[in-house]
Amino acid sequence: MATADHVKALIRSHAEGDDERFYAIAMQVAAQAARQGHTKFAQELRNLVDQAKLRAKAEPSGQRTKPVPIIQPRGELAGLLSAAFPKSRIADMALDDALRARIDRILLEQRQRETIRAHGMSPLRKLLLVGPPGTGKTTTAAALAGELSTPLFTIQLDGLITKYLGETAAKLRLIFEAIQQTRAVYLFDEFDALGGERAARNEVGEIRRVLNSFLQFLEQDDSDSIIVAATNHPQILDRALFRRFDSVIEYRLPSENVAEEVMRARLSLLDASEVNWSEALDAAKGLSHSDITRACEHAAKNAILQHHTRIDTAELVEALIERRAAHQ
């Protein structure tokens, strides 16, 4: 049977994504089990390994995605990247049909990226997400990572941008080297802090140089990673940025259908059968997905604290109005 060393080696090879070593160790365990008289277990284990190898060979190469182990950035990268392994899925998001179709296309090209590259083309992988706060830009980056079983690395702009000449560009180079070396989704959130218009009078020379460096690194990058830049203020971005991205995706405040979908999903654990959705939707006008979600959670918690299982229309409307007032 498996020894402690075998178990540790199996876990290590799985974490590193080394399938061949994983199968080899499993076969060693089967051989040892057979020598100890556990012939049925040994044969079952061999069969499982053979079946797993056959399934791997049968998969189209463009659809073969392996989980990338989460390794917290070390050294100079420690203050530049934060790592996560999201379980989010696009199906969990409330999106209009056009936006969902664009994201589905990105996923399709990523899953077939080897086939696309074999024909001399590149899959969609440099994405600029623009739109109001709370409309799902950051969530999309997490969902892409979840769908593709890759880590999500968020760039820490406070650690990236410094006042010292040349230091920010050097740190940016480290990030793009990581993008080249480790396939993942890399999120530049609040991207306008880095990508602001170079001609702006109040911009210091260092930021202009950093933007020039970013443009060069982005254009030269041919990795398998996905680069996502998200901003609430596309109007202040440098015009040269837009043509460097494969796709610019615009996020809007939710339509009535999407707003209702968000509310029904967040209130699904309570009885919402008597909610007047027309009144609720009227109160939700102008609110983002995030605002609606928080209002629903507030109303749901109020019901729970009052030992109710039914959500009250007046309470939901009041929570939505409070969220609106918070922005005024």
Short mmCIF file of C-alpha atoms in Angstrom, two decimals:
data_model
loop_
_atom_site.label_atom_id
_atom_site.label_comp_id
_atom_site.label_asym_id
_atom_site.label_seq_id
_atom_site.Cartn_x
_atom_site.Cartn_y
_atom_site.Cartn_z
CA MET A 1 0.00 0.00 0.00
CA ALA A 2 1.01 3.66 -0.28
CA THR A 3 3.73 4.81 2.07
CA ALA A 4 3.95 8.31 3.56
CA ASP A 5 6.60 9.17 0.97
CA HIS A 6 4.31 8.04 -1.84
CA VAL A 7 1.45 10.19 -0.55
CA LYS A 8 3.69 13.26 -0.27
CA ALA A 9 5.08 12.67 -3.75
CA LEU A 10 1.58 12.29 -5.20
CA ILE A 11 0.44 15.57 -3.64
CA ARG A 12 3.60 17.37 -4.76
CA SER A 13 3.34 16.17 -8.37
CA HIS A 14 -0.37 17.05 -8.51
CA ALA A 15 0.30 20.55 -7.13
CA GLU A 16 3.00 21.08 -9.74
CA GLY A 17 0.75 19.85 -12.56
CA ASP A 18 3.21 17.05 -13.42
CA ASP A 19 0.80 14.38 -14.68
CA GLU A 20 3.48 11.95 -15.86
CA ARG A 21 5.15 11.84 -12.47
CA PHE A 22 1.76 11.56 -10.75
CA TYR A 23 0.87 8.50 -12.86
CA ALA A 24 4.32 6.96 -12.35
CA ILE A 25 4.02 7.22 -8.56
CA ALA A 26 0.50 5.78 -8.68
CA MET A 27 1.87 2.79 -10.61
CA GLN A 28 4.58 2.36 -7.98
CA VAL A 29 1.86 2.23 -5.32
CA ALA A 30 0.01 -0.40 -7.42
CA ALA A 31 3.16 -2.49 -7.76
CA GLN A 32 3.84 -2.38 -4.02
CA ALA A 33 0.21 -3.30 -3.27
CA ALA A 34 0.48 -6.31 -5.61
CA ARG A 35 3.65 -7.49 -3.83
CA GLN A 36 1.80 -7.31 -0.52
CA GLY A 37 -1.04 -9.45 -1.82
CA HIS A 38 -3.57 -6.66 -2.49
CA THR A 39 -4.01 -7.72 -6.10
CA LYS A 40 -7.58 -6.42 -6.57
CA PHE A 41 -6.64 -2.92 -5.34
CA ALA A 42 -3.48 -2.96 -7.47
CA GLN A 43 -5.42 -3.83 -10.63
CA GLU A 44 -8.10 -1.19 -9.93
CA LEU A 45 -5.39 1.44 -9.48
CA ARG A 46 -3.68 0.44 -12.74
CA ASN A 47 -7.03 0.64 -14.56
CA LEU A 48 -7.69 4.13 -13.18
CA VAL A 49 -4.28 5.33 -14.36
CA ASP A 50 -4.79 3.83 -17.83
CA GLN A 51 -8.24 5.42 -18.14
CA ALA A 52 -6.92 8.84 -17.04
CA LYS A 53 -4.14 8.68 -19.64
CA LEU A 54 -6.60 7.73 -22.38
CA ARG A 55 -8.91 10.63 -21.48
CA ALA A 56 -5.98 13.06 -21.55
CA LYS A 57 -4.96 11.86 -25.02
CA ALA A 58 -8.54 12.08 -26.29
CA GLU A 59 -8.94 15.74 -25.32
CA PRO A 60 -8.33 18.28 -28.12
CA SER A 61 -5.08 20.02 -27.29
CA GLY A 62 -6.70 23.45 -27.40
CA GLN A 63 -9.14 22.40 -24.67
CA ARG A 64 -6.53 20.90 -22.37
CA THR A 65 -6.16 23.25 -19.42
CA LYS A 66 -4.33 22.35 -16.25
CA PRO A 67 -4.80 24.09 -12.94
CA VAL A 68 -1.81 26.30 -12.23
CA PRO A 69 -0.62 26.00 -8.63
CA ILE A 70 -1.07 29.09 -6.52
CA ILE A 71 2.31 30.25 -5.40
CA GLN A 72 2.39 33.48 -3.48
CA PRO A 73 4.72 35.94 -5.21
CA ARG A 74 8.10 36.23 -3.53
CA GLY A 75 10.95 38.69 -3.51
CA GLU A 76 10.30 41.90 -5.40
CA LEU A 77 7.02 40.56 -6.78
CA ALA A 78 5.58 40.13 -3.27
CA GLY A 79 4.63 43.81 -3.08
CA LEU A 80 3.45 43.95 -6.67
CA LEU A 81 1.07 41.00 -7.07
CA SER A 82 -1.60 39.42 -4.90
CA ALA A 83 -2.68 35.90 -5.79
CA ALA A 84 -6.05 34.17 -5.63
CA PHE A 85 -7.64 31.09 -7.17
CA PRO A 86 -11.27 32.10 -7.80
CA LYS A 87 -14.10 29.60 -8.12
CA SER A 88 -16.37 32.16 -9.83
CA ARG A 89 -18.12 31.31 -13.07
CA ILE A 90 -19.64 33.51 -15.77
CA ALA A 91 -22.96 31.73 -15.23
CA ASP A 92 -23.02 33.18 -11.71
CA MET A 93 -22.99 36.74 -13.06
CA ALA A 94 -26.02 38.79 -14.10
CA LEU A 95 -25.06 40.12 -17.54
CA ASP A 96 -26.96 41.34 -20.57
CA ASP A 97 -26.88 39.05 -23.60
CA ALA A 98 -24.45 41.13 -25.66
CA LEU A 99 -21.88 41.35 -22.85
CA ARG A 100 -22.20 37.66 -22.05
CA ALA A 101 -21.66 36.79 -25.71
CA ARG A 102 -18.41 38.80 -25.82
CA ILE A 103 -17.07 37.10 -22.69
CA ASP A 104 -18.12 33.67 -23.98
CA ARG A 105 -16.16 34.39 -27.17
CA ILE A 106 -13.03 35.17 -25.12
CA LEU A 107 -13.41 31.88 -23.25
CA LEU A 108 -13.96 29.95 -26.48
CA GLU A 109 -10.77 31.36 -28.03
CA GLN A 110 -8.81 30.69 -24.84
CA ARG A 111 -9.95 27.07 -24.73
CA GLN A 112 -9.00 26.67 -28.37
CA ARG A 113 -5.87 28.82 -28.17
CA GLU A 114 -3.48 26.12 -29.42
CA THR A 115 -5.65 25.52 -32.49
CA ILE A 116 -5.81 29.27 -33.17
CA ARG A 117 -2.04 29.68 -32.75
CA ALA A 118 -1.43 26.73 -35.08
CA HIS A 119 -3.07 28.81 -37.82
CA GLY A 120 -0.81 31.80 -37.18
CA MET A 121 -3.28 33.86 -35.14
CA SER A 122 -3.59 34.84 -31.49
CA PRO A 123 -6.58 34.33 -29.19
CA LEU A 124 -8.24 37.29 -27.48
CA ARG A 125 -6.21 37.88 -24.31
CA LYS A 126 -5.54 41.63 -23.81
CA LEU A 127 -8.77 43.09 -22.48
CA LEU A 128 -9.76 46.62 -21.47
CA LEU A 129 -12.93 46.73 -19.34
CA VAL A 130 -14.56 50.16 -18.97
CA GLY A 131 -17.68 51.38 -17.21
CA PRO A 132 -19.19 52.66 -13.95
CA PRO A 133 -18.12 51.25 -10.58
CA GLY A 134 -19.86 48.11 -9.38
CA THR A 135 -20.93 46.85 -12.81
CA GLY A 136 -18.87 43.64 -12.82
CA LYS A 137 -15.46 44.46 -14.28
CA THR A 138 -13.37 43.01 -11.43
CA THR A 139 -15.81 40.12 -11.06
CA THR A 140 -15.33 39.31 -14.74
CA ALA A 141 -11.56 38.97 -14.25
CA ALA A 142 -12.18 36.55 -11.38
CA ALA A 143 -14.73 34.59 -13.42
CA LEU A 144 -12.32 34.28 -16.36
CA ALA A 145 -9.73 32.82 -13.98
CA GLY A 146 -12.32 30.48 -12.51
CA GLU A 147 -13.55 29.30 -15.91
CA LEU A 148 -10.00 28.64 -17.16
CA SER A 149 -8.71 27.13 -13.88
CA THR A 150 -5.88 29.65 -13.63
CA PRO A 151 -4.79 31.93 -10.81
CA LEU A 152 -5.86 35.55 -10.67
CA PHE A 153 -2.96 37.91 -9.98
CA THR A 154 -4.00 41.46 -9.11
CA ILE A 155 -1.36 44.13 -9.64
CA GLN A 156 -0.89 46.31 -6.56
CA LEU A 157 -0.61 49.80 -8.04
CA ASP A 158 0.42 51.33 -4.71
CA GLY A 159 3.50 49.09 -4.76
CA LEU A 160 4.12 49.62 -8.46
CA ILE A 161 4.07 53.41 -8.78
CA THR A 162 6.91 55.20 -6.99
CA LYS A 163 8.39 58.67 -7.14
CA TYR A 164 11.88 57.44 -8.04
CA LEU A 165 13.06 57.82 -11.60
CA GLY A 166 13.03 54.52 -13.46
CA GLU A 167 11.95 52.38 -10.51
CA THR A 168 8.31 52.00 -11.60
CA ALA A 169 9.28 50.94 -15.11
CA ALA A 170 11.68 48.37 -13.65
CA LYS A 171 8.88 46.95 -11.49
CA LEU A 172 6.59 46.87 -14.49
CA ARG A 173 9.19 44.81 -16.34
CA LEU A 174 9.13 42.27 -13.47
CA ILE A 175 5.36 41.99 -13.79
CA PHE A 176 5.50 41.35 -17.53
CA GLU A 177 8.22 38.75 -16.98
CA ALA A 178 5.83 37.00 -14.56
CA ILE A 179 3.07 37.27 -17.19
CA GLN A 180 5.38 35.50 -19.63
CA GLN A 181 6.44 32.78 -17.20
CA THR A 182 3.16 31.87 -15.44
CA ARG A 183 -0.13 31.52 -17.31
CA ALA A 184 -2.80 33.33 -15.32
CA VAL A 185 -5.25 36.22 -15.43
CA TYR A 186 -3.42 39.46 -14.53
CA LEU A 187 -5.68 42.30 -13.40
CA PHE A 188 -4.66 45.96 -13.52
CA ASP A 189 -7.56 47.42 -11.54
CA GLU A 190 -8.17 51.20 -11.43
CA PHE A 191 -6.02 51.27 -14.53
CA ASP A 192 -6.45 55.01 -15.09
CA ALA A 193 -3.85 55.56 -12.33
CA LEU A 194 -1.32 54.05 -14.72
CA GLY A 195 -2.80 54.71 -18.14
CA GLY A 196 -3.77 58.38 -17.89
CA GLU A 197 -3.36 60.68 -20.88
CA ARG A 198 0.33 61.40 -21.45
CA ALA A 199 -0.40 64.95 -22.57
CA ALA A 200 -2.22 65.87 -19.34
CA ARG A 201 -0.64 68.99 -17.88
CA ASN A 202 -0.68 67.72 -14.31
CA GLU A 203 1.10 64.45 -15.09
CA VAL A 204 4.68 64.16 -13.93
CA GLY A 205 7.37 62.98 -16.32
CA GLU A 206 7.84 59.68 -14.51
CA ILE A 207 4.22 58.62 -15.10
CA ARG A 208 4.53 59.46 -18.80
CA ARG A 209 7.64 57.28 -19.00
CA VAL A 210 5.84 54.47 -17.17
CA LEU A 211 2.92 54.62 -19.61
CA ASN A 212 5.34 54.48 -22.53
CA SER A 213 6.95 51.41 -20.95
CA PHE A 214 3.56 49.79 -20.39
CA LEU A 215 2.60 50.34 -24.02
CA GLN A 216 5.84 48.72 -25.18
CA PHE A 217 5.57 45.74 -22.82
CA LEU A 218 1.91 45.18 -23.75
CA GLU A 219 2.62 45.29 -27.46
CA GLN A 220 5.58 42.90 -27.17
CA ASP A 221 3.83 40.41 -24.90
CA ASP A 222 2.95 37.15 -26.67
CA SER A 223 2.40 34.96 -23.63
CA ASP A 224 -0.55 32.65 -22.90
CA SER A 225 -1.67 34.81 -19.98
CA ILE A 226 -4.75 37.04 -20.03
CA ILE A 227 -4.15 40.71 -19.25
CA VAL A 228 -7.19 42.60 -17.95
CA ALA A 229 -7.17 46.35 -17.37
CA ALA A 230 -10.26 47.81 -15.68
CA THR A 231 -11.21 51.45 -15.25
CA ASN A 232 -14.18 53.56 -14.21
CA HIS A 233 -12.77 56.54 -16.13
CA PRO A 234 -12.05 55.59 -19.76
CA GLN A 235 -12.25 59.24 -20.81
CA ILE A 236 -8.91 60.02 -19.15
CA LEU A 237 -7.01 57.08 -20.64
CA ASP A 238 -4.33 57.74 -23.22
CA ARG A 239 -5.78 57.18 -26.71
CA ALA A 240 -2.84 54.97 -27.69
CA LEU A 241 -3.94 52.37 -25.15
CA PHE A 242 -7.18 51.47 -26.87
CA ARG A 243 -5.57 50.08 -30.00
CA ARG A 244 -3.08 48.00 -27.96
CA PHE A 245 -5.87 45.87 -26.46
CA ASP A 246 -7.50 43.01 -28.35
CA SER A 247 -10.92 43.93 -27.06
CA VAL A 248 -12.46 46.95 -25.31
CA ILE A 249 -15.56 45.85 -23.41
CA GLU A 250 -18.04 48.40 -22.08
CA TYR A 251 -20.01 47.76 -18.89
CA ARG A 252 -23.25 49.63 -18.19
CA LEU A 253 -25.64 50.00 -15.30
CA PRO A 254 -28.04 47.04 -15.26
CA SER A 255 -31.17 46.99 -17.37
CA GLU A 256 -34.47 46.19 -15.63
CA ASN A 257 -34.18 42.52 -16.60
CA VAL A 258 -30.63 42.27 -15.22
CA ALA A 259 -31.54 44.23 -12.08
CA GLU A 260 -34.43 41.86 -11.38
CA GLU A 261 -32.13 38.88 -11.98
CA VAL A 262 -29.66 40.28 -9.43
CA MET A 263 -32.39 40.86 -6.83
CA ARG A 264 -34.00 37.46 -7.26
CA ALA A 265 -30.61 35.74 -6.96
CA ARG A 266 -29.60 37.60 -3.79
CA LEU A 267 -33.00 37.02 -2.16
CA SER A 268 -33.33 33.38 -3.24
CA LEU A 269 -32.92 32.02 0.31
CA LEU A 270 -35.98 33.94 1.49
CA ASP A 271 -39.61 33.93 0.40
CA ALA A 272 -39.83 36.72 -2.18
CA SER A 273 -43.17 35.62 -3.64
CA GLU A 274 -44.98 38.77 -2.49
CA VAL A 275 -42.34 41.29 -3.56
CA ASN A 276 -43.71 43.93 -5.89
CA TRP A 277 -40.91 43.79 -8.45
CA SER A 278 -42.21 46.84 -10.29
CA GLU A 279 -41.76 49.00 -7.17
CA ALA A 280 -38.37 47.44 -6.43
CA LEU A 281 -37.12 48.00 -9.98
CA ASP A 282 -38.26 51.62 -9.88
CA ALA A 283 -36.23 52.13 -6.69
CA ALA A 284 -33.23 50.36 -8.25
CA LYS A 285 -32.98 52.63 -11.30
CA GLY A 286 -29.52 54.13 -11.64
CA LEU A 287 -27.91 51.71 -9.18
CA SER A 288 -25.06 49.40 -10.13
CA HIS A 289 -25.04 45.61 -9.79
CA SER A 290 -22.98 46.00 -6.61
CA ASP A 291 -25.35 48.57 -5.10
CA ILE A 292 -28.39 46.38 -5.78
CA THR A 293 -26.62 43.36 -4.31
CA ARG A 294 -25.76 45.22 -1.10
CA ALA A 295 -29.28 46.62 -0.76
CA CYS A 296 -30.76 43.13 -1.12
CA GLU A 297 -28.34 41.70 1.44
CA HIS A 298 -29.23 44.52 3.87
CA ALA A 299 -32.96 43.87 3.46
CA ALA A 300 -32.44 40.10 3.79
CA LYS A 301 -30.45 40.50 7.00
CA ASN A 302 -33.16 42.75 8.42
CA ALA A 303 -35.72 40.03 7.76
CA ILE A 304 -33.50 37.36 9.32
CA LEU A 305 -32.84 39.46 12.43
CA GLN A 306 -36.60 39.91 12.84
CA HIS A 307 -37.02 36.13 12.50
CA HIS A 308 -38.90 36.45 9.20
CA THR A 309 -38.58 34.16 6.22
CA ARG A 310 -40.44 36.50 3.89
CA ILE A 311 -38.92 39.59 2.33
CA ASP A 312 -41.03 42.72 2.55
CA THR A 313 -41.38 45.04 -0.47
CA ALA A 314 -41.23 48.20 1.64
CA GLU A 315 -38.06 47.02 3.37
CA LEU A 316 -36.38 46.17 0.06
CA VAL A 317 -37.37 49.50 -1.49
CA GLU A 318 -36.08 51.35 1.57
CA ALA A 319 -32.72 49.57 1.33
CA LEU A 320 -32.45 50.45 -2.37
CA ILE A 321 -33.27 54.11 -1.68
CA GLU A 322 -30.60 54.19 1.05
CA ARG A 323 -28.00 52.94 -1.43
CA ARG A 324 -29.00 55.69 -3.84
CA ALA A 325 -28.73 58.32 -1.09
CA ALA A 326 -25.22 57.11 -0.23
CA HIS A 327 -24.03 58.30 -3.66
CA GLN A 328 -25.55 61.76 -3.37
#
